[in-house]
CSV table of C-alpha atoms and ligand atoms in Angstrom, one decimal:
chain,number,residue,atom,x,y,z
A,1,MET,CA,-87.7,-3.0,-47.1
A,2,LYS,CA,-90.6,-2.3,-49.5
A,3,ILE,CA,-93.8,-1.0,-47.9
A,4,VAL,CA,-97.2,-0.4,-49.5
A,5,ILE,CA,-99.1,2.3,-47.8
A,6,THR,CA,-102.7,2.3,-48.9
A,7,GLY,CA,-104.8,5.5,-48.4
A,8,GLY,CA,-101.5,7.4,-48.3
A,9,ALA,CA,-103.1,10.5,-49.8
A,10,GLY,CA,-105.6,10.8,-46.9
A,11,PHE,CA,-105.2,12.4,-43.5
A,12,ILE,CA,-103.4,9.7,-41.4
A,13,GLY,CA,-102.0,7.8,-44.3
A,14,GLY,CA,-100.4,11.0,-45.6
A,15,ASN,CA,-99.0,11.9,-42.2
A,16,PHE,CA,-97.6,8.3,-42.0
A,17,VAL,CA,-95.9,8.6,-45.4
A,18,HIS,CA,-94.1,11.8,-44.2
A,19,TYR,CA,-93.3,10.2,-40.9
A,20,MET,CA,-91.8,7.0,-42.5
A,21,ILE,CA,-89.7,9.0,-45.0
A,22,LYS,CA,-88.1,10.7,-42.1
A,23,ALA,CA,-87.9,7.7,-39.8
A,24,HIS,CA,-86.7,5.2,-42.4
A,25,PRO,CA,-85.2,7.1,-45.4
A,26,GLU,CA,-83.9,3.8,-46.8
A,27,TYR,CA,-87.3,2.2,-47.2
A,28,GLU,CA,-89.0,2.0,-50.6
A,29,ILE,CA,-92.5,3.5,-50.2
A,30,ILE,CA,-95.4,2.7,-52.6
A,31,VAL,CA,-98.6,4.6,-52.0
A,32,LEU,CA,-101.8,2.9,-53.3
A,33,ASP,CA,-104.7,5.3,-53.2
A,34,LYS,CA,-107.9,5.7,-55.2
A,35,LEU,CA,-108.0,9.5,-54.7
A,36,THR,CA,-111.6,9.6,-53.6
A,37,TYR,CA,-113.0,13.0,-52.4
A,38,ALA,CA,-110.9,12.5,-49.3
A,39,GLY,CA,-107.6,11.8,-51.1
A,40,ASN,CA,-105.4,14.8,-52.0
A,41,LEU,CA,-102.1,14.6,-53.9
A,42,GLU,CA,-101.2,18.0,-52.5
A,43,THR,CA,-100.6,16.2,-49.2
A,44,LEU,CA,-97.8,14.3,-50.8
A,45,ALA,CA,-96.6,17.0,-53.2
A,46,SER,CA,-93.3,17.7,-51.3
A,47,VAL,CA,-92.3,14.0,-51.2
A,48,MET,CA,-93.5,12.8,-54.6
A,49,ASP,CA,-89.9,12.3,-55.7
A,50,LYS,CA,-89.3,10.0,-52.7
A,51,ILE,CA,-92.2,7.6,-53.2
A,52,LYS,CA,-94.0,5.7,-56.0
A,53,PHE,CA,-97.7,6.7,-56.3
A,54,VAL,CA,-100.2,4.3,-57.7
A,55,LYS,CA,-103.8,5.5,-58.3
A,56,ASP,CA,-106.0,2.4,-57.9
A,57,ASP,CA,-108.8,0.9,-55.8
A,58,ILE,CA,-107.9,-1.6,-53.0
A,59,ALA,CA,-111.1,-3.4,-53.9
A,60,ASP,CA,-110.0,-3.9,-57.6
A,61,ARG,CA,-108.6,-7.4,-57.6
A,62,ASN,CA,-106.8,-7.2,-60.9
A,63,ALA,CA,-105.2,-3.9,-60.1
A,64,VAL,CA,-104.1,-5.0,-56.6
A,65,PHE,CA,-102.7,-8.4,-57.8
A,66,LYS,CA,-100.9,-6.7,-60.7
A,67,LEU,CA,-99.2,-4.3,-58.2
A,68,PHE,CA,-98.2,-7.1,-55.9
A,69,GLU,CA,-96.9,-9.2,-58.7
A,70,GLU,CA,-94.7,-6.3,-59.9
A,71,GLU,CA,-93.6,-5.0,-56.5
A,72,LYS,CA,-93.6,-8.0,-54.1
A,73,PRO,CA,-93.8,-5.7,-51.0
A,74,ASP,CA,-92.5,-6.8,-47.6
A,75,VAL,CA,-95.1,-4.9,-45.6
A,76,VAL,CA,-98.6,-3.5,-46.2
A,77,VAL,CA,-100.2,-0.9,-44.0
A,78,ASN,CA,-103.8,-0.5,-44.9
A,79,PHE,CA,-105.2,3.0,-44.1
A,80,ALA,CA,-107.4,3.1,-47.2
A,81,ALA,CA,-111.0,3.4,-46.1
A,82,GLU,CA,-114.2,5.4,-46.3
A,83,SER,CA,-113.8,7.1,-42.9
A,84,HIS,CA,-116.6,9.5,-42.2
A,85,VAL,CA,-119.5,8.3,-39.9
A,86,ASP,CA,-122.0,10.9,-41.2
A,87,ARG,CA,-121.4,9.8,-44.8
A,88,SER,CA,-121.9,6.1,-43.8
A,89,ILE,CA,-125.3,7.0,-42.4
A,90,GLU,CA,-126.3,8.5,-45.7
A,91,ASP,CA,-124.9,5.8,-48.0
A,92,PRO,CA,-123.4,2.6,-46.4
A,93,GLY,CA,-122.7,0.7,-49.7
A,94,ILE,CA,-119.3,2.1,-50.5
A,95,PHE,CA,-118.2,1.6,-46.9
A,96,LEU,CA,-118.7,-2.2,-47.2
A,97,LYS,CA,-117.0,-2.3,-50.6
A,98,THR,CA,-113.9,-0.4,-49.6
A,99,ASN,CA,-113.5,-1.2,-46.0
A,100,VAL,CA,-114.5,-4.9,-46.1
A,101,ILE,CA,-113.9,-6.2,-49.7
A,102,GLY,CA,-110.9,-3.9,-50.1
A,103,THR,CA,-109.3,-5.5,-47.0
A,104,GLN,CA,-110.1,-9.0,-48.2
A,105,THR,CA,-108.6,-8.2,-51.6
A,106,LEU,CA,-105.3,-6.8,-50.1
A,107,MET,CA,-105.0,-9.9,-47.9
A,108,ASP,CA,-105.6,-12.2,-50.8
A,109,ALA,CA,-102.8,-10.6,-52.7
A,110,CYS,CA,-100.6,-10.9,-49.6
A,111,ARG,CA,-101.4,-14.6,-49.5
A,112,GLU,CA,-100.7,-15.1,-53.2
A,113,TYR,CA,-97.4,-13.2,-53.3
A,114,GLY,CA,-96.2,-13.5,-49.7
A,115,ILE,CA,-95.8,-10.8,-47.1
A,116,ARG,CA,-93.7,-10.2,-43.9
A,117,ARG,CA,-96.5,-8.2,-42.3
A,118,TYR,CA,-100.0,-7.0,-43.1
A,119,HIS,CA,-101.1,-4.2,-40.8
A,120,GLN,CA,-104.7,-3.2,-40.5
A,121,VAL,CA,-105.4,0.3,-39.3
A,122,SER,CA,-108.6,0.0,-37.4
A,123,THR,CA,-110.5,2.3,-35.0
A,124,ASP,CA,-111.8,2.4,-31.4
A,125,GLU,CA,-115.3,2.8,-32.9
A,126,VAL,CA,-115.4,-1.0,-33.3
A,127,TYR,CA,-116.0,-1.2,-29.5
A,128,GLY,CA,-119.2,0.9,-29.7
A,129,ASP,CA,-119.4,3.5,-27.0
A,130,LEU,CA,-119.1,4.0,-23.2
A,131,PRO,CA,-121.6,5.7,-20.9
A,132,LEU,CA,-120.9,9.3,-20.0
A,133,ASP,CA,-121.4,8.6,-16.3
A,134,ARG,CA,-118.8,5.9,-16.0
A,135,PRO,CA,-115.4,7.6,-16.3
A,136,ASP,CA,-113.8,4.5,-14.8
A,137,LEU,CA,-114.5,2.4,-18.0
A,138,PHE,CA,-112.1,2.2,-20.9
A,139,PHE,CA,-111.8,0.1,-24.1
A,140,THR,CA,-109.3,-2.7,-23.8
A,141,GLU,CA,-108.3,-5.1,-26.5
A,142,GLU,CA,-110.7,-7.6,-24.9
A,143,THR,CA,-113.7,-5.3,-25.0
A,144,PRO,CA,-116.3,-7.0,-27.3
A,145,LEU,CA,-117.0,-5.6,-30.7
A,146,HIS,CA,-120.3,-3.7,-30.6
A,147,THR,CA,-120.7,-1.3,-33.4
A,148,SER,CA,-123.1,1.6,-33.9
A,149,SER,CA,-122.8,3.1,-37.4
A,150,PRO,CA,-122.4,1.5,-40.8
A,151,TYR,CA,-118.8,2.9,-40.8
A,152,SER,CA,-117.9,1.2,-37.5
A,153,ALA,CA,-119.7,-2.0,-38.6
A,154,SER,CA,-117.6,-2.1,-41.8
A,155,LYS,CA,-114.4,-1.6,-39.8
A,156,ALA,CA,-115.3,-4.3,-37.3
A,157,SER,CA,-116.1,-6.7,-40.2
A,158,ALA,CA,-112.7,-6.0,-41.7
A,159,ASP,CA,-111.0,-6.7,-38.3
A,160,LEU,CA,-112.8,-10.0,-38.0
A,161,LEU,CA,-111.7,-10.9,-41.5
A,162,VAL,CA,-108.1,-10.0,-40.7
A,163,GLN,CA,-108.2,-12.3,-37.6
A,164,ALA,CA,-109.7,-15.0,-39.7
A,165,TYR,CA,-106.9,-14.8,-42.2
A,166,TYR,CA,-104.4,-15.1,-39.4
A,167,ARG,CA,-106.1,-18.2,-37.9
A,168,THR,CA,-107.0,-19.9,-41.1
A,169,TYR,CA,-104.1,-19.0,-43.4
A,170,ASN,CA,-101.4,-18.0,-40.9
A,171,LEU,CA,-101.1,-14.6,-42.6
A,172,PRO,CA,-98.8,-12.5,-40.4
A,173,VAL,CA,-101.2,-9.7,-39.4
A,174,THR,CA,-101.4,-7.0,-36.8
A,175,ILE,CA,-104.3,-4.7,-36.0
A,176,SER,CA,-104.3,-1.3,-34.3
A,177,ARG,CA,-107.4,0.4,-32.9
A,178,CYS,CA,-106.8,4.1,-32.4
A,179,SER,CA,-108.9,6.9,-30.9
A,180,ASN,CA,-109.7,10.2,-32.7
A,181,ASN,CA,-106.8,11.8,-34.5
A,182,TYR,CA,-106.2,15.5,-35.2
A,183,GLY,CA,-103.4,17.4,-36.9
A,184,PRO,CA,-102.3,18.6,-40.4
A,185,TYR,CA,-104.0,17.4,-43.6
A,186,HIS,CA,-107.2,16.5,-41.8
A,187,PHE,CA,-110.1,16.7,-44.2
A,188,PRO,CA,-112.5,19.6,-43.3
A,189,GLU,CA,-115.6,17.5,-43.0
A,190,LYS,CA,-114.4,16.3,-39.5
A,191,LEU,CA,-115.0,18.1,-36.3
A,192,ILE,CA,-111.7,20.0,-35.6
A,193,PRO,CA,-110.8,21.2,-39.1
A,194,LEU,CA,-114.5,21.9,-39.9
A,195,MET,CA,-114.7,24.2,-36.9
A,196,ILE,CA,-111.4,25.9,-37.7
A,197,ALA,CA,-112.5,26.6,-41.3
A,198,ASN,CA,-116.0,27.8,-40.3
A,199,ALA,CA,-114.7,30.0,-37.5
A,200,LEU,CA,-112.1,31.6,-39.8
A,201,ALA,CA,-115.0,32.4,-42.2
A,202,ASP,CA,-117.3,33.6,-39.3
A,203,LYS,CA,-119.7,30.9,-40.3
A,204,PRO,CA,-122.0,29.0,-37.8
A,205,LEU,CA,-120.2,26.2,-35.8
A,206,PRO,CA,-122.7,23.2,-36.0
A,207,VAL,CA,-122.5,21.2,-32.8
A,208,TYR,CA,-124.5,18.0,-32.8
A,209,GLY,CA,-127.0,17.5,-30.0
A,210,LYS,CA,-125.8,19.2,-26.8
A,211,GLY,CA,-122.1,18.8,-27.6
A,212,GLU,CA,-121.6,16.6,-24.6
A,213,ASN,CA,-120.3,13.6,-26.5
A,214,VAL,CA,-116.7,12.7,-25.5
A,215,ARG,CA,-113.8,11.8,-27.8
A,216,ASP,CA,-110.3,10.7,-26.9
A,217,TRP,CA,-108.0,12.9,-29.0
A,218,LEU,CA,-104.5,11.9,-30.2
A,219,TYR,CA,-102.0,14.0,-32.3
A,220,VAL,CA,-101.7,12.2,-35.6
A,221,GLU,CA,-97.9,11.9,-35.4
A,222,ASP,CA,-98.2,9.9,-32.2
A,223,HIS,CA,-100.5,7.5,-34.0
A,224,CYS,CA,-97.9,7.2,-36.8
A,225,LYS,CA,-95.1,6.4,-34.3
A,226,ALA,CA,-97.3,3.7,-32.7
A,227,ILE,CA,-97.9,2.0,-36.1
A,228,ASP,CA,-94.2,2.1,-36.9
A,229,LEU,CA,-93.5,0.3,-33.6
A,230,ILE,CA,-96.2,-2.3,-34.2
A,231,ILE,CA,-95.1,-3.2,-37.7
A,232,HIS,CA,-91.5,-3.6,-36.5
A,233,LYS,CA,-91.9,-5.0,-33.0
A,234,GLY,CA,-95.6,-5.9,-32.6
A,235,LYS,CA,-96.5,-9.6,-32.1
A,236,VAL,CA,-98.2,-11.3,-35.1
A,237,GLY,CA,-101.9,-12.0,-34.6
A,238,GLU,CA,-102.3,-9.3,-31.9
A,239,VAL,CA,-104.5,-6.2,-31.6
A,240,TYR,CA,-103.1,-3.0,-30.1
A,241,ASN,CA,-105.2,-0.1,-28.8
A,242,ILE,CA,-103.7,3.3,-29.3
A,243,GLY,CA,-104.8,6.4,-27.3
A,244,GLY,CA,-103.4,9.1,-25.1
A,245,HIS,CA,-106.0,9.5,-22.3
A,246,ASN,CA,-107.1,12.8,-23.6
A,247,GLU,CA,-110.9,12.8,-23.3
A,248,MET,CA,-112.7,16.0,-24.2
A,249,ARG,CA,-116.4,17.0,-24.8
A,250,ASN,CA,-117.1,18.3,-28.3
A,251,ILE,CA,-118.4,21.6,-27.0
A,252,ASP,CA,-115.2,22.2,-25.0
A,253,ILE,CA,-113.1,21.7,-28.2
A,254,VAL,CA,-115.3,24.1,-30.2
A,255,LYS,CA,-115.0,26.7,-27.5
A,256,LEU,CA,-111.3,26.3,-27.3
A,257,ILE,CA,-111.0,26.8,-31.1
A,258,CYS,CA,-113.1,30.0,-30.7
A,259,ARG,CA,-110.7,31.2,-28.0
A,260,GLU,CA,-107.6,30.4,-30.0
A,261,LEU,CA,-108.9,32.2,-33.1
A,262,GLY,CA,-110.4,35.1,-31.2
A,263,LYS,CA,-113.9,34.3,-32.5
A,264,PRO,CA,-117.1,34.7,-30.4
A,265,GLU,CA,-118.9,31.7,-29.0
A,266,SER,CA,-122.1,33.1,-30.4
A,267,LEU,CA,-121.0,31.3,-33.7
A,268,ILE,CA,-121.8,28.0,-32.0
A,269,THR,CA,-125.1,26.6,-33.3
A,270,TYR,CA,-126.6,23.4,-31.8
A,271,VAL,CA,-128.0,21.2,-34.6
A,272,THR,CA,-129.9,17.9,-34.8
A,273,ASP,CA,-127.9,15.1,-33.4
A,274,ARG,CA,-126.1,12.4,-35.4
A,275,LYS,CA,-128.3,9.2,-35.7
A,276,GLY,CA,-127.0,6.6,-33.3
A,277,HIS,CA,-124.4,9.0,-32.0
A,278,ASP,CA,-121.7,7.3,-29.8
A,279,LEU,CA,-121.5,8.9,-26.4
A,280,ARG,CA,-118.0,8.4,-25.3
A,281,TYR,CA,-114.8,6.8,-26.6
A,282,ALA,CA,-111.9,6.1,-24.2
A,283,ILE,CA,-108.9,3.9,-24.9
A,284,ASN,CA,-106.8,2.0,-22.3
A,285,PRO,CA,-103.4,2.0,-24.0
A,286,GLU,CA,-101.6,-0.1,-21.4
A,287,LYS,CA,-100.8,-3.0,-23.7
A,288,ILE,CA,-98.9,-0.9,-26.3
A,289,HIS,CA,-97.2,1.0,-23.5
A,290,ASN,CA,-96.1,-2.1,-21.6
A,291,GLU,CA,-95.2,-4.3,-24.6
A,292,LEU,CA,-93.8,-1.8,-27.0
A,293,GLY,CA,-92.9,1.2,-24.9
A,294,TRP,CA,-95.2,3.6,-26.8
A,295,LEU,CA,-96.3,6.8,-25.1
A,296,PRO,CA,-97.8,9.8,-26.8
A,297,GLU,CA,-95.4,12.8,-27.0
A,298,THR,CA,-97.7,15.7,-28.0
A,299,THR,CA,-100.0,17.1,-25.3
A,300,PHE,CA,-103.4,18.3,-26.5
A,301,GLU,CA,-102.5,21.9,-25.5
A,302,ASN,CA,-99.5,21.9,-27.9
A,303,GLY,CA,-101.1,19.7,-30.6
A,304,ILE,CA,-104.2,21.9,-31.0
A,305,LYS,CA,-102.0,25.0,-31.2
A,306,LYS,CA,-99.8,23.4,-33.8
A,307,THR,CA,-102.9,22.2,-35.7
A,308,ILE,CA,-104.6,25.6,-35.8
A,309,GLU,CA,-101.3,27.3,-36.9
A,310,TRP,CA,-101.0,24.7,-39.7
A,311,TYR,CA,-104.5,25.6,-41.0
A,312,LEU,CA,-103.7,29.3,-40.8
A,313,ASN,CA,-100.5,28.8,-42.7
A,314,ASN,CA,-101.8,26.3,-45.3
A,315,ARG,CA,-104.9,27.8,-46.6
A,316,SER,CA,-103.9,26.7,-50.1
A,317,TRP,CA,-104.2,23.1,-49.0
A,318,TRP,CA,-107.8,23.3,-47.6
A,319,GLU,CA,-109.5,26.3,-49.2
A,320,PRO,CA,-109.8,24.6,-52.6
A,321,ILE,CA,-111.3,21.5,-50.9
A,322,ILE,CA,-114.2,23.5,-49.3
A,323,SER,CA,-115.3,25.0,-52.6
A,324,GLY,CA,-117.0,23.0,-55.3
A,325,GLU,CA,-118.2,19.4,-54.5
A,326,TYR,CA,-117.7,19.9,-50.8
A,327,MET,CA,-120.2,22.7,-50.8
A,328,ASP,CA,-122.9,20.4,-52.1
A,329,TYR,CA,-122.0,17.9,-49.3
A,330,TYR,CA,-122.1,20.7,-46.7
A,331,GLU,CA,-125.5,21.9,-47.9
A,332,LYS,CA,-126.9,18.4,-47.9
A,333,MET,CA,-125.7,17.6,-44.4
A,334,TYR,CA,-126.1,21.0,-42.6
A,335,GLY,CA,-128.5,23.0,-44.8
A,336,ASN,CA,-131.7,22.0,-43.0
A,337,ARG,CA,-130.3,20.5,-39.8
B,1,NAD,P1,-109.3,9.7,-44.9
B,1,NAD,O1,-110.8,9.7,-45.2
B,1,NAD,O2,-108.7,11.1,-44.6
B,1,NAD,O3,-108.4,9.1,-46.0
B,1,NAD,C1,-108.8,7.9,-46.6
B,1,NAD,C2,-107.8,7.7,-47.8
B,1,NAD,O4,-108.2,6.4,-48.4
B,1,NAD,C3,-108.0,8.7,-48.9
B,1,NAD,O5,-106.8,9.1,-49.4
B,1,NAD,C4,-108.8,8.0,-50.0
B,1,NAD,O6,-108.6,8.5,-51.3
B,1,NAD,C5,-108.3,6.6,-49.8
B,1,NAD,N1,-109.3,5.6,-50.3
B,1,NAD,C6,-110.6,5.5,-50.0
B,1,NAD,N2,-111.2,4.5,-50.6
B,1,NAD,C7,-110.2,3.8,-51.3
B,1,NAD,C8,-110.1,2.7,-52.1
B,1,NAD,N3,-111.2,1.9,-52.4
B,1,NAD,N4,-108.9,2.3,-52.6
B,1,NAD,C9,-107.8,3.0,-52.4
B,1,NAD,N5,-107.8,4.1,-51.6
B,1,NAD,C10,-109.0,4.5,-51.1
B,1,NAD,O7,-109.2,8.8,-43.6
B,1,NAD,P2,-108.3,8.9,-42.3
B,1,NAD,O8,-109.0,9.7,-41.3
B,1,NAD,O9,-106.9,9.3,-42.7
B,1,NAD,O10,-108.3,7.4,-41.8
B,1,NAD,C11,-107.4,6.5,-42.2
B,1,NAD,C12,-107.6,5.1,-41.6
B,1,NAD,O11,-107.5,5.3,-40.2
B,1,NAD,C13,-109.0,4.6,-41.8
B,1,NAD,O12,-108.9,3.2,-42.0
B,1,NAD,C14,-109.8,4.9,-40.6
B,1,NAD,O13,-110.8,3.9,-40.3
B,1,NAD,C15,-108.7,4.8,-39.5
B,1,NAD,N6,-108.8,5.6,-38.3
B,1,NAD,C16,-109.1,7.0,-38.4
B,1,NAD,C17,-109.1,7.8,-37.3
B,1,NAD,C18,-109.4,9.3,-37.4
B,1,NAD,O14,-109.5,9.9,-36.3
B,1,NAD,N7,-109.4,9.9,-38.5
B,1,NAD,C19,-108.9,7.2,-36.0
B,1,NAD,C20,-108.7,5.8,-36.0
B,1,NAD,C21,-108.6,5.0,-37.1
B,2,DAU,O1,-112.6,7.3,-33.0
B,2,DAU,C1,-112.0,7.2,-34.2
B,2,DAU,C2,-112.9,7.7,-35.3
B,2,DAU,O2,-112.8,9.1,-35.2
B,2,DAU,C3,-112.4,7.3,-36.7
B,2,DAU,O3,-112.6,5.9,-36.8
B,2,DAU,C4,-113.2,8.0,-37.8
B,2,DAU,O4,-112.7,7.6,-39.1
B,2,DAU,C5,-113.1,9.5,-37.6
B,2,DAU,O5,-113.9,10.2,-38.5
B,2,DAU,C6,-113.5,9.8,-36.2
B,2,DAU,O6,-115.0,9.6,-36.0
B,2,DAU,P1,-115.9,10.6,-35.2
B,2,DAU,O7,-117.3,10.4,-35.6
B,2,DAU,O8,-115.6,10.6,-33.7
B,2,DAU,O9,-115.3,12.0,-35.8
B,2,DAU,P2,-116.0,13.4,-36.3
B,2,DAU,O10,-114.9,14.4,-36.5
B,2,DAU,O11,-116.9,13.1,-37.4
B,2,DAU,O12,-116.9,13.8,-35.0
B,2,DAU,C7,-116.3,14.0,-33.8
B,2,DAU,C8,-117.4,14.4,-32.8
B,2,DAU,O13,-117.9,15.7,-33.1
B,2,DAU,C9,-118.6,13.5,-32.9
B,2,DAU,O14,-119.1,13.3,-31.6
B,2,DAU,C10,-119.6,14.2,-33.8
B,2,DAU,C11,-119.3,15.7,-33.5
B,2,DAU,N1,-119.5,16.6,-34.6
B,2,DAU,C12,-118.9,16.3,-35.8
B,2,DAU,C13,-119.1,17.2,-36.9
B,2,DAU,C14,-118.5,16.9,-38.2
B,2,DAU,C15,-120.2,17.8,-34.4
B,2,DAU,O15,-120.7,18.0,-33.3
B,2,DAU,N2,-120.4,18.6,-35.5
B,2,DAU,C16,-119.9,18.3,-36.7
B,2,DAU,O16,-120.1,19.1,-37.7
């Protein structure tokens, strides 16, 4: 089995590469990644001898077709994306290029050279948000797409294109829509690693609005297991929601990180809210549980402890990231907020 993992130098893609090497040591793994600001070869350093790494853009038709012609993969799992909502609000263009045109380019190559499965890694953000005062409501696979940010609009566009390629060309596709992930190798522009890094440096902890927005957190390895199941046992043409019923308010997460690190809550600083900020995400994971037997294995209590410990023990992975270019980004986004 030859599998192309796009975005494999990023957070979830990187974890998936490590997971697949352990779960299926006999598979041939090819990572296709452009190495944007979010891609980090250090994430793959310990497994470079077990994979083939190709630095290219999923939206570059010549590069993608050349790779497929040479490798003729059996499976493609597409993690490659611009993934940060705040960046999409500042500059949507690259989100459309990578997330939409990139997806189209990969699927065109799959059509041209043949594929056993194309899997699109999507997000619960395609469903928009749920009200805070209706804890009885959850996203199911039938919830209409209703996006809020340029990021989520680009991901929903890609999902529609994937479904169109299934219906029109019979491309053997699956789509997964997962809730917020956390764990090792998470780029420190996102809530949990940003708060850990700032707290360790005794810097302000910038909470958007009142911190009451709710996210449904899943340990990244549980997401990887779900995708492994879907590509092997999932039904072609289907969408699978992935989530572990672990809803938390942002402010409670930030306070928990303070407690775990022995830092004072006085570091918490309320800043101007994100534009169009989604209130609550909450996944109903019954379909993947009933059809494929998936259940999350890591509780938030354990997962957040493991994650904090990983950031404490792997400063050499994240400290270089938060110097240089990242500082310019941080100043732009948080300087006058
Ligand atoms: P990330 O930003 O950490 O990593 C993205 C990776 O894609 C990087 O390695 C980057 O270099 C690469 N990449 C970007 N543009 C590329 C291009 N044009 N060609 C090739 N490679 C390119 O993202 P992540 O958080 O790991 O998310 C991975 C996928 O999972 C995304 O599709 C995202 O929408 C989805 N997702 C993320 C979450 C989450 O909580 N992080 C939850 C659900 C779904
Ligand atoms: O739900 C899945 C999505 O989760 C993925 O599709 C996205 O790729 C991923 O980035 C993530 O999106 P969010 O916008 O939910 O994640 P983020 O870590 O950026 O923010 C989580 C919450 O924390 C959100 O309500 C905004 C808030 N926040 C974030 C940052 C970076 C803050 O309050 N302060 C911050 O500095």
